[in-house]
mmCIF file of C-alpha atoms in Angstrom:
data_model
loop_
_atom_site.group_PDB
_atom_site.id
_atom_site.type_symbol
_atom_site.label_atom_id
_atom_site.label_comp_id
_atom_site.label_asym_id
_atom_site.label_seq_id
_atom_site.Cartn_x
_atom_site.Cartn_y
_atom_site.Cartn_z
ATOM 1 C CA THR A 1 -3.258 -10.245 -8.269
ATOM 2 C CA GLN A 2 -0.913 -12.088 -11.638
ATOM 3 C CA LEU A 3 1.123 -14.799 -10.011
ATOM 4 C CA LEU A 4 3.561 -16.816 -11.901
ATOM 5 C CA GLU A 5 4.897 -20.368 -10.783
ATOM 6 C CA GLN A 6 7.952 -21.536 -11.917
ATOM 7 C CA SER A 7 9.121 -24.983 -11.839
ATOM 8 C CA PRO A 8 11.386 -26.194 -11.001
ATOM 9 C CA GLN A 9 13.010 -23.928 -8.873
ATOM 10 C CA PHE A 10 16.963 -26.061 -9.864
ATOM 11 C CA LEU A 11 17.993 -28.283 -11.262
ATOM 12 C CA SER A 12 21.330 -29.616 -11.671
ATOM 13 C CA ILE A 13 22.358 -32.350 -14.921
ATOM 14 C CA GLN A 14 24.766 -33.769 -16.757
ATOM 15 C CA GLU A 15 26.546 -31.971 -20.043
ATOM 16 C CA GLY A 16 23.982 -33.951 -22.738
ATOM 17 C CA GLU A 17 20.889 -34.016 -21.245
ATOM 18 C CA ASN A 18 17.724 -32.210 -21.507
ATOM 19 C CA LEU A 19 15.816 -30.883 -19.284
ATOM 20 C CA THR A 20 12.196 -28.463 -19.811
ATOM 21 C CA VAL A 21 11.509 -26.163 -16.976
ATOM 22 C CA TYR A 22 7.292 -24.547 -16.680
ATOM 23 C CA CYS A 23 6.036 -21.270 -15.434
ATOM 24 C CA ASN A 24 2.129 -21.477 -14.785
ATOM 25 C CA SER A 25 -0.583 -18.883 -14.338
ATOM 26 C CA SER A 26 -4.027 -19.001 -13.357
ATOM 27 C CA SER A 27 -3.932 -15.373 -15.262
ATOM 28 C CA VAL A 28 -3.755 -15.080 -19.673
ATOM 29 C CA PHE A 29 -1.004 -12.273 -20.629
ATOM 30 C CA SER A 30 -0.327 -10.312 -23.216
ATOM 31 C CA SER A 31 2.591 -12.088 -23.287
ATOM 32 C CA LEU A 32 5.264 -13.866 -21.936
ATOM 33 C CA GLN A 33 8.876 -13.470 -21.568
ATOM 34 C CA TRP A 34 11.745 -15.683 -21.139
ATOM 35 C CA TYR A 35 15.745 -13.875 -19.342
ATOM 36 C CA ARG A 36 18.427 -15.534 -18.054
ATOM 37 C CA GLN A 37 20.508 -13.674 -15.484
ATOM 38 C CA GLU A 38 23.853 -13.737 -15.066
ATOM 39 C CA PRO A 39 25.296 -13.219 -11.380
ATOM 40 C CA GLY A 40 24.834 -9.738 -10.868
ATOM 41 C CA GLU A 41 24.193 -8.618 -13.540
ATOM 42 C CA GLY A 42 20.184 -7.327 -14.991
ATOM 43 C CA PRO A 43 18.651 -10.143 -16.511
ATOM 44 C CA VAL A 44 18.837 -10.826 -20.722
ATOM 45 C CA LEU A 45 15.671 -11.283 -22.360
ATOM 46 C CA LEU A 46 16.081 -14.996 -24.679
ATOM 47 C CA VAL A 47 12.584 -13.975 -26.111
ATOM 48 C CA THR A 48 9.062 -13.299 -26.095
ATOM 49 C CA VAL A 49 5.860 -14.757 -26.958
ATOM 50 C CA VAL A 50 3.000 -13.808 -27.502
ATOM 51 C CA THR A 51 -0.173 -16.024 -29.462
ATOM 52 C CA GLY A 52 -1.715 -18.496 -28.151
ATOM 53 C CA GLY A 53 -0.092 -22.138 -29.368
ATOM 54 C CA GLU A 54 3.569 -20.269 -30.290
ATOM 55 C CA VAL A 55 6.267 -22.360 -30.463
ATOM 56 C CA LYS A 56 9.461 -20.587 -30.895
ATOM 57 C CA LYS A 57 13.132 -21.973 -31.072
ATOM 58 C CA LEU A 58 16.723 -20.161 -30.239
ATOM 59 C CA LYS A 59 18.948 -22.910 -31.335
ATOM 60 C CA ARG A 60 18.778 -25.815 -28.791
ATOM 61 C CA LEU A 61 16.492 -22.936 -26.619
ATOM 62 C CA THR A 62 13.039 -23.941 -27.735
ATOM 63 C CA PHE A 63 10.148 -21.734 -25.831
ATOM 64 C CA GLN A 64 6.078 -22.898 -25.889
ATOM 65 C CA PHE A 65 3.273 -20.504 -25.031
ATOM 66 C CA GLY A 66 0.083 -22.273 -24.048
ATOM 67 C CA ASP A 67 -2.904 -22.048 -25.441
ATOM 68 C CA ALA A 68 -5.058 -19.869 -23.530
ATOM 69 C CA ARG A 69 -1.618 -18.086 -22.808
ATOM 70 C CA LYS A 70 -1.630 -19.096 -19.576
ATOM 71 C CA ASP A 71 1.436 -21.198 -19.283
ATOM 72 C CA SER A 72 4.848 -21.347 -20.917
ATOM 73 C CA SER A 73 7.587 -23.859 -21.100
ATOM 74 C CA LEU A 74 11.780 -24.019 -22.498
ATOM 75 C CA HIS A 75 13.200 -26.472 -23.261
ATOM 76 C CA ILE A 76 17.068 -27.087 -23.692
ATOM 77 C CA THR A 77 18.020 -29.896 -25.592
ATOM 78 C CA ALA A 78 21.724 -31.613 -25.299
ATOM 79 C CA ALA A 79 22.370 -28.877 -22.445
ATOM 80 C CA GLN A 80 26.432 -27.709 -22.285
ATOM 81 C CA THR A 81 28.016 -26.113 -18.939
ATOM 82 C CA GLY A 82 27.525 -22.319 -21.022
ATOM 83 C CA ASP A 83 24.148 -23.263 -19.829
ATOM 84 C CA THR A 84 24.590 -22.573 -16.746
ATOM 85 C CA GLY A 85 22.983 -20.248 -14.892
ATOM 86 C CA LEU A 86 19.115 -18.644 -13.557
ATOM 87 C CA TYR A 87 15.963 -19.165 -16.213
ATOM 88 C CA LEU A 88 13.931 -16.323 -15.475
ATOM 89 C CA CYS A 89 10.367 -16.303 -16.744
ATOM 90 C CA ALA A 90 7.578 -12.751 -16.814
ATOM 91 C CA GLY A 91 4.327 -12.240 -17.764
ATOM 92 C CA ALA A 92 3.376 -9.282 -18.662
ATOM 93 C CA ASP A 93 0.499 -7.114 -18.448
ATOM 94 C CA THR A 94 -1.598 -5.314 -20.737
ATOM 95 C CA GLY A 95 -0.704 -2.135 -21.954
ATOM 96 C CA GLY A 96 1.802 -0.927 -19.246
ATOM 97 C CA PHE A 97 4.682 -3.452 -19.236
ATOM 98 C CA LYS A 98 5.102 -4.164 -16.408
ATOM 99 C CA THR A 99 6.144 -7.022 -15.537
ATOM 100 C CA ILE A 100 6.240 -10.402 -13.601
ATOM 101 C CA PHE A 101 8.207 -12.517 -12.588
ATOM 102 C CA GLY A 102 8.182 -16.368 -11.588
ATOM 103 C CA ALA A 103 10.423 -18.196 -8.997
ATOM 104 C CA GLY A 104 12.880 -18.966 -11.567
ATOM 105 C CA THR A 105 14.718 -22.276 -12.200
ATOM 106 C CA ARG A 106 18.629 -22.034 -11.475
ATOM 107 C CA LEU A 107 19.803 -24.316 -14.119
ATOM 108 C CA PHE A 108 24.258 -25.834 -13.019
ATOM 109 C CA VAL A 109 24.763 -28.426 -16.343
ATOM 110 C CA LYS A 110 28.004 -30.355 -15.084
ATOM 111 C CA ALA A 111 30.394 -31.453 -17.287
ATOM 112 C CA GLY B 1 17.542 -1.895 -29.013
ATOM 113 C CA ALA B 2 17.028 0.253 -26.285
ATOM 114 C CA VAL B 3 19.932 1.001 -23.115
ATOM 115 C CA VAL B 4 18.672 1.448 -20.032
ATOM 116 C CA SER B 5 22.032 2.766 -17.331
ATOM 117 C CA GLN B 6 22.025 2.033 -14.195
ATOM 118 C CA HIS B 7 24.640 4.408 -11.775
ATOM 119 C CA PRO B 8 25.852 2.580 -9.368
ATOM 120 C CA SER B 9 26.909 -0.578 -10.029
ATOM 121 C CA TRP B 10 27.179 -1.343 -6.730
ATOM 122 C CA VAL B 11 27.757 1.293 -3.167
ATOM 123 C CA ILE B 12 27.793 -0.217 0.691
ATOM 124 C CA CYS B 13 26.882 2.417 3.081
ATOM 125 C CA LYS B 14 26.678 2.693 6.999
ATOM 126 C CA SER B 15 23.331 1.796 8.780
ATOM 127 C CA GLY B 16 21.009 4.613 9.172
ATOM 128 C CA THR B 17 22.587 6.543 6.040
ATOM 129 C CA SER B 18 20.501 7.209 2.618
ATOM 130 C CA VAL B 19 21.501 5.714 -0.876
ATOM 131 C CA LYS B 20 19.959 6.985 -4.509
ATOM 132 C CA ILE B 21 20.368 4.731 -7.406
ATOM 133 C CA GLU B 22 19.230 6.364 -10.335
ATOM 134 C CA CYS B 23 17.892 4.608 -13.527
ATOM 135 C CA ARG B 24 18.769 6.700 -17.390
ATOM 136 C CA SER B 25 16.860 5.241 -20.314
ATOM 137 C CA LEU B 26 19.220 6.500 -22.806
ATOM 138 C CA ASP B 27 18.151 6.449 -25.914
ATOM 139 C CA PHE B 28 14.685 7.183 -25.266
ATOM 140 C CA GLN B 29 12.428 8.411 -23.487
ATOM 141 C CA ALA B 30 10.071 6.191 -20.625
ATOM 142 C CA THR B 31 7.594 7.687 -18.835
ATOM 143 C CA THR B 32 6.918 4.547 -17.133
ATOM 144 C CA MET B 33 10.370 2.959 -15.314
ATOM 145 C CA PHE B 34 9.743 0.020 -12.735
ATOM 146 C CA TRP B 35 12.127 -0.793 -9.763
ATOM 147 C CA TYR B 36 12.871 -4.418 -8.658
ATOM 148 C CA ARG B 37 14.514 -5.666 -5.862
ATOM 149 C CA GLN B 38 16.306 -8.879 -5.714
ATOM 150 C CA PHE B 39 18.197 -11.286 -3.051
ATOM 151 C CA PRO B 40 20.676 -13.965 -3.080
ATOM 152 C CA LYS B 41 19.391 -16.761 -5.183
ATOM 153 C CA GLN B 42 15.829 -14.794 -5.121
ATOM 154 C CA SER B 43 13.680 -14.339 -8.181
ATOM 155 C CA LEU B 44 13.638 -10.037 -8.816
ATOM 156 C CA MET B 45 10.178 -8.978 -7.087
ATOM 157 C CA LEU B 46 7.993 -5.590 -8.361
ATOM 158 C CA MET B 47 8.554 -2.445 -5.780
ATOM 159 C CA ALA B 48 7.103 0.288 -7.477
ATOM 160 C CA THR B 49 5.482 1.824 -10.612
ATOM 161 C CA SER B 50 7.187 5.224 -11.226
ATOM 162 C CA ASN B 51 5.473 7.223 -13.473
ATOM 163 C CA GLU B 52 7.050 10.630 -14.930
ATOM 164 C CA GLY B 53 5.897 13.966 -13.127
ATOM 165 C CA SER B 54 3.651 11.809 -11.053
ATOM 166 C CA LYS B 55 3.451 9.555 -7.059
ATOM 167 C CA ALA B 56 4.967 6.590 -8.155
ATOM 168 C CA THR B 57 2.908 3.544 -7.457
ATOM 169 C CA TYR B 58 4.227 0.974 -5.223
ATOM 170 C CA GLU B 59 3.290 -2.943 -4.730
ATOM 171 C CA GLN B 60 1.912 -4.716 -1.605
ATOM 172 C CA GLY B 61 4.501 -4.311 1.165
ATOM 173 C CA VAL B 62 6.636 -2.697 0.120
ATOM 174 C CA GLU B 63 7.439 0.878 2.392
ATOM 175 C CA LYS B 64 6.977 4.365 0.062
ATOM 176 C CA ASP B 65 8.522 6.448 2.602
ATOM 177 C CA LYS B 66 11.495 3.931 2.776
ATOM 178 C CA PHE B 67 12.086 4.172 -0.669
ATOM 179 C CA LEU B 68 11.416 6.897 -2.282
ATOM 180 C CA ILE B 69 11.360 8.016 -5.841
ATOM 181 C CA ASN B 70 11.414 10.229 -8.514
ATOM 182 C CA HIS B 71 10.569 10.751 -11.661
ATOM 183 C CA ALA B 72 11.492 14.365 -12.063
ATOM 184 C CA SER B 73 11.537 13.489 -16.215
ATOM 185 C CA LEU B 74 11.181 11.369 -19.189
ATOM 186 C CA THR B 75 14.257 9.800 -19.253
ATOM 187 C CA LEU B 76 15.658 9.537 -15.017
ATOM 188 C CA SER B 77 13.964 7.900 -12.683
ATOM 189 C CA THR B 78 15.335 7.497 -8.779
ATOM 190 C CA LEU B 79 14.681 5.226 -6.344
ATOM 191 C CA THR B 80 16.289 6.378 -2.457
ATOM 192 C CA VAL B 81 16.746 3.862 0.570
ATOM 193 C CA THR B 82 16.399 5.850 3.627
ATOM 194 C CA SER B 83 17.638 5.421 6.803
ATOM 195 C CA ALA B 84 18.762 1.730 5.212
ATOM 196 C CA HIS B 85 19.524 -1.002 7.457
ATOM 197 C CA PRO B 86 21.955 -4.565 6.388
ATOM 198 C CA GLU B 87 18.497 -6.384 5.800
ATOM 199 C CA ASP B 88 18.028 -3.606 3.039
ATOM 200 C CA SER B 89 21.081 -5.249 1.244
ATOM 201 C CA SER B 90 19.960 -5.974 -1.760
ATOM 202 C CA PHE B 91 20.959 -6.122 -5.212
ATOM 203 C CA TYR B 92 18.301 -4.092 -7.080
ATOM 204 C CA ILE B 93 17.103 -3.227 -10.957
ATOM 205 C CA CYS B 94 15.343 -0.967 -12.300
ATOM 206 C CA SER B 95 13.299 -1.165 -16.342
ATOM 207 C CA ALA B 96 11.717 1.358 -18.967
ATOM 208 C CA SER B 97 10.052 0.264 -21.877
ATOM 209 C CA PHE B 98 10.749 0.670 -24.763
ATOM 210 C CA GLY B 99 7.768 -1.649 -27.109
ATOM 211 C CA ARG B 100 9.714 -4.157 -24.705
ATOM 212 C CA ALA B 101 11.037 -3.890 -20.941
ATOM 213 C CA PHE B 102 14.843 -3.008 -20.808
ATOM 214 C CA PHE B 103 16.925 -3.965 -17.625
ATOM 215 C CA GLY B 104 19.192 -1.872 -16.244
ATOM 216 C CA GLN B 105 22.747 -3.710 -14.881
ATOM 217 C CA GLY B 106 21.537 -3.143 -11.215
ATOM 218 C CA THR B 107 22.880 -1.910 -8.406
ATOM 219 C CA ARG B 108 23.539 -3.872 -5.125
ATOM 220 C CA LEU B 109 23.368 -2.121 -2.207
ATOM 221 C CA THR B 110 25.142 -3.198 1.043
ATOM 222 C CA VAL B 111 24.343 -2.443 4.476
ATOM 223 C CA VAL B 112 26.728 -2.258 6.970
#
């Protein structure tokens, strides 16, 4: 069974601070996704990383995929109150697009 | 991008009754759809894989007789929570794959 360990599960920081969320597994994934979810809504895709060692940037968000394709990180620079939300990492198996989610990181950015 | 529509977005039902949730792929065909359950302040837990024209595949610990899944067409999968109890109250989300996973907007079920 493929498992994704995500940490931290809760993070409360001041506006302007930087933060990193980690997603680790003992399994190799064909790709890893990062989602953001608002209360009462489905998850919204932020990015997909596919290649080992890949780094993708989305404005103040930087996503990395480990060389062995077993882990990933999300780094947010100069967090804003609008970044508050639930961030989920997810791994897709090869072929079926069966998506397994990490436990999630609930981020709260204080003004 | 592809759109997955889930209905209803919320439902309240009495304990002991059954509730059906629909998941539709609006602009693509999906031979496989997935059903997730999410409890408050927790992540999404995969319940089952819905396969068009065949039986669903359930994850360990999910009661297949309680959570009935029907995938009768390439654009529709339904999840029926039978004899619902308050502990079944949760947020249920479906997804369908079209190059990648696309998620429905979720259904909040409250059993009273």
